[in-house]
């Protein structure tokens, strides 16, 4: 590396703001690291960008702290991600028994302790966001002492805990008293707690106790709150005012035993500035109907979220009164099962909870009475005789639609013979013609039923897989043909059409107009660089 550049260098003559914009663009193109090695001046400007985000993939042993969090990195880190690599998780491996630092019966992490966080958070004065991620399905969690260090860090604004990592695994009597009297918490703007209940089905009392204690103390500062539906203290959320909360989400993939005693509309009644509401909850095992706002619920003519722009509701009920009381501010609406029923291997598949085309039409007819400027819609339904009416209603009721995602599920009672009565091109043509009036549509994603899906082949230990060559032929043949038919039927505003393949991957095709003699013809090109996975792990599509 050369020494610092002279004052007459062209780089020096660039304004510092312009040079920083250039460096940021290089970072986005993954070209900043080699450029930063040109001279010390550029390196000094590049460090905050190079080391803005840092990931620690191991925290054991602590003596190697300087190796996995180097001193020259710490002053610049703004976003820190810690992957829990504690050996206490490996309870099934006897050779690690003498190395474990805690009693694994209590699911307490011996690696992510208060000493570690005091050191890490103290050495990173610019730290803004901390993400802690579990590794594997084992139940594992922090102590209150460790969590207290995190929550008391004054410069921290975002805390995210995900996968099999528990917010708190165990509380002693002293912890409970200390938690009750601790008031000096950082003014967090985001608290994202997304423990996967399909991996950690057991609920820990310490989780609920901690959330009950800290949520009221964070209510003034929080703008985003995401919690597991089966672990959230609903009574605390309902009884607390959230003046600045913009995003609220409850997610759960594990069956509840009963429906909450009060409707979800009351749960978010004290969130006046809410802009995004997500209720992705697996229906209860009791088979009770779940309503966000039951008929007769007295809370005024409209829901008390005048700024709501994004709404996601799983397993929508056709008789739910919420759809009649939405605000005109709504721009994005998602109505589908949770988890989506395109996942064939999900153990809690509830086909009886899947809404039909007729029921989805009934819901959207209610929405259309007050929502006229919808720009994004995601729906999932079982096909019936009203599908054409449903798609036609979407095109006429929501003319400002920009992005549309449709999951069409084949009825389980459909036999192979009846499934083959409609060809792939006929189905694509029908969908395209129904949606043709959407003059502002840019992106269409469709999960369609196809009759020539590649066969899966057996592998070891009972796994099944698709051969790469057969899957590629399916993409370039069946999917491309369907995308072409859709593109030719849709409005000229459409820029891309994506179809879901059997591995839960969206295969996107770019739409273009190509002149052929005296007329223009619409063609599609497979977008090789585009790869959009479902938010859930890869599963096999239910065709």
XYZ file of C-alpha atoms in Angstrom, residues 139-388:
250
model
C -33.172 -25.186 22.735
C -30.691 -22.671 24.058
C -30.983 -19.304 25.755
C -29.278 -16.487 27.599
C -29.361 -15.629 31.273
C -30.998 -12.469 32.605
C -27.542 -11.129 33.510
C -26.435 -11.347 29.870
C -29.674 -9.874 28.550
C -29.481 -7.032 31.058
C -26.039 -6.049 29.771
C -27.433 -5.894 26.237
C -30.548 -3.933 27.153
C -28.536 -1.476 29.252
C -26.108 -0.534 26.462
C -26.966 3.152 25.859
C -25.935 3.325 22.180
C -27.810 0.176 21.092
C -31.009 0.785 19.109
C -31.892 -2.557 17.482
C -31.931 -6.038 19.040
C -32.773 -9.127 16.987
C -32.868 -12.665 18.395
C -33.796 -15.473 16.032
C -34.026 -19.196 15.356
C -33.454 -21.554 18.307
C -32.042 -18.813 20.535
C -34.228 -18.096 23.554
C -34.531 -14.597 24.952
C -34.050 -16.003 28.438
C -33.941 -19.651 29.436
C -34.021 -19.465 33.224
C -34.636 -16.953 36.020
C -33.589 -17.204 39.637
C -35.399 -15.414 42.462
C -32.636 -12.793 42.508
C -33.018 -12.325 38.747
C -36.744 -11.682 39.107
C -36.163 -9.005 41.739
C -33.361 -7.388 39.745
C -35.500 -7.421 36.607
C -38.337 -5.692 38.437
C -36.115 -2.861 39.682
C -34.038 -2.354 36.516
C -35.160 0.824 34.747
C -32.058 1.995 32.881
C -32.784 0.306 29.559
C -31.512 1.569 26.232
C -34.145 3.356 24.111
C -34.459 0.542 21.590
C -36.278 1.372 18.378
C -36.530 -2.268 17.202
C -37.024 -5.483 19.150
C -37.255 -8.517 16.873
C -37.675 -11.859 18.645
C -38.337 -14.682 16.193
C -37.642 -17.981 17.889
C -38.885 -20.643 15.494
C -41.648 -22.504 17.293
C -41.398 -25.391 14.846
C -37.897 -25.928 16.242
C -38.552 -24.891 19.844
C -42.104 -25.957 20.602
C -41.703 -25.857 24.364
C -42.499 -22.550 26.024
C -40.259 -21.313 28.846
C -41.822 -19.306 31.719
C -38.720 -17.114 31.854
C -39.462 -15.809 28.358
C -42.891 -14.540 29.334
C -41.594 -13.058 32.593
C -38.834 -11.129 30.841
C -41.117 -9.804 28.106
C -43.707 -8.830 30.706
C -41.077 -6.812 32.569
C -39.240 -5.089 29.706
C -41.956 -4.308 27.142
C -43.670 -1.518 29.144
C -40.251 0.070 29.719
C -39.492 0.070 25.990
C -42.944 1.138 24.801
C -42.084 4.829 24.390
C -39.113 4.261 22.088
C -40.050 1.171 20.062
C -40.985 1.673 16.410
C -40.880 -2.030 15.440
C -41.868 -5.037 17.560
C -41.909 -8.652 16.348
C -42.768 -11.471 18.771
C -43.608 -15.196 18.667
C -47.364 -15.537 18.892
C -47.284 -18.327 21.480
C -44.820 -16.517 23.739
C -46.021 -12.915 23.676
C -47.611 -11.469 26.866
C -50.809 -10.364 25.147
C -52.264 -8.756 28.275
C -49.213 -6.501 28.608
C -49.275 -5.500 24.942
C -53.000 -4.765 25.151
C -52.674 -2.667 28.301
C -49.685 -0.576 27.193
C -49.718 2.524 25.008
C -47.281 2.453 22.071
C -47.089 6.037 20.797
C -44.315 5.519 18.239
C -44.840 1.930 17.133
C -44.931 1.669 13.324
C -44.546 -2.088 12.804
C -46.065 -4.877 14.885
C -45.943 -8.595 14.068
C -46.969 -11.821 15.779
C -45.721 -15.048 14.212
C -46.201 -18.625 15.319
C -45.866 -21.964 13.540
C -47.060 -24.034 16.485
C -50.669 -24.771 17.266
C -52.171 -22.877 20.169
C -54.547 -24.751 22.417
C -57.195 -22.010 22.510
C -58.083 -18.722 20.865
C -57.086 -15.572 22.839
C -59.968 -14.443 25.084
C -60.080 -11.003 23.449
C -59.864 -10.231 19.710
C -56.618 -9.129 18.104
C -58.189 -5.785 17.234
C -58.132 -4.915 20.943
C -54.526 -6.052 21.143
C -53.363 -3.236 18.858
C -55.910 -0.615 19.886
C -53.251 1.521 21.581
C -50.952 1.760 18.560
C -52.209 4.990 16.927
C -49.312 5.342 14.486
C -49.232 1.743 13.290
C -48.251 1.407 9.639
C -47.630 -2.337 9.345
C -49.571 -5.118 11.089
C -48.661 -8.785 10.609
C -50.597 -11.645 12.208
C -49.050 -14.853 10.891
C -50.444 -17.459 13.252
C -51.151 -21.134 12.742
C -54.818 -21.807 13.624
C -55.548 -23.393 17.016
C -55.831 -27.141 17.386
C -59.294 -26.646 18.885
C -60.627 -25.833 15.375
C -62.152 -22.610 16.669
C -62.579 -19.770 14.196
C -60.160 -16.899 14.733
C -61.323 -13.330 14.062
C -59.224 -10.192 14.148
C -62.402 -8.189 14.657
C -65.526 -10.278 15.364
C -68.917 -9.086 14.191
C -70.388 -6.807 16.845
C -67.029 -5.762 18.279
C -67.530 -2.191 19.510
C -64.508 -0.105 18.625
C -65.964 2.603 16.418
C -66.775 2.423 12.732
C -63.140 2.137 11.696
C -60.143 0.497 13.228
C -57.989 2.948 15.094
C -54.989 2.820 12.761
C -55.438 5.833 10.467
C -51.930 5.420 9.035
C -52.027 1.651 8.357
C -50.391 0.842 5.008
C -49.481 -2.872 5.220
C -51.720 -5.630 6.562
C -50.951 -9.361 6.710
C -53.490 -11.820 8.109
C -53.096 -15.587 8.046
C -56.110 -17.862 7.564
C -58.496 -14.960 6.880
C -62.097 -15.622 7.852
C -64.774 -14.508 5.356
C -67.003 -13.232 8.180
C -64.285 -11.197 9.902
C -65.508 -7.613 10.252
C -62.016 -6.177 9.898
C -62.284 -6.123 6.107
C -65.253 -3.764 6.224
C -63.433 -1.242 8.406
C -60.058 -0.754 6.750
C -58.712 2.717 6.052
C -58.152 4.085 2.533
C -54.462 4.437 3.474
C -53.917 0.681 2.989
C -51.429 -0.046 0.203
C -50.370 -3.666 0.790
C -52.533 -6.656 1.746
C -51.511 -10.291 2.287
C -54.106 -13.022 2.903
C -52.737 -16.550 3.032
C -52.182 -19.519 5.297
C -49.351 -19.727 7.757
C -47.175 -21.502 6.942
C -48.142 -21.279 3.256
C -49.782 -24.494 2.090
C -47.453 -24.775 -0.871
C -45.166 -26.545 1.609
C -46.033 -30.214 1.263
C -43.784 -31.445 4.064
C -45.161 -29.177 6.782
C -46.515 -31.524 9.499
C -49.474 -29.351 10.488
C -51.105 -28.956 7.091
C -54.650 -27.692 7.542
C -56.332 -27.925 4.152
C -59.694 -27.390 5.817
C -58.542 -23.873 6.796
C -57.586 -22.921 3.246
C -60.043 -20.428 1.803
C -61.628 -21.137 -1.558
C -61.807 -18.723 -4.468
C -65.404 -17.957 -3.479
C -64.455 -17.104 0.105
C -61.492 -14.994 -0.991
C -63.780 -13.115 -3.373
C -66.165 -12.462 -0.474
C -63.304 -10.990 1.574
C -61.972 -8.767 -1.211
C -65.466 -7.484 -1.994
C -65.579 -6.186 1.583
C -62.121 -4.629 1.278
C -63.065 -2.832 -1.933
C -65.708 -0.745 -0.143
C -63.018 1.376 1.545
C -59.661 0.415 0.000
C -59.197 1.775 -3.511
C -55.462 2.436 -3.813
C -54.041 -1.017 -3.126
C -50.680 -1.456 -4.878
C -49.607 -4.879 -3.547
C -51.676 -8.018 -2.968
C -50.679 -11.559 -1.920
C -53.404 -14.212 -1.789
C -53.590 -17.988 -1.412
C -56.716 -19.978 -2.177
C -58.124 -23.307 -3.250
C -59.469 -23.230 -6.780
C -63.225 -23.523 -7.308
C -65.842 -22.278 -9.786
C -65.449 -18.648 -8.678
C -61.750 -18.290 -9.532
C -62.375 -16.297 -12.716
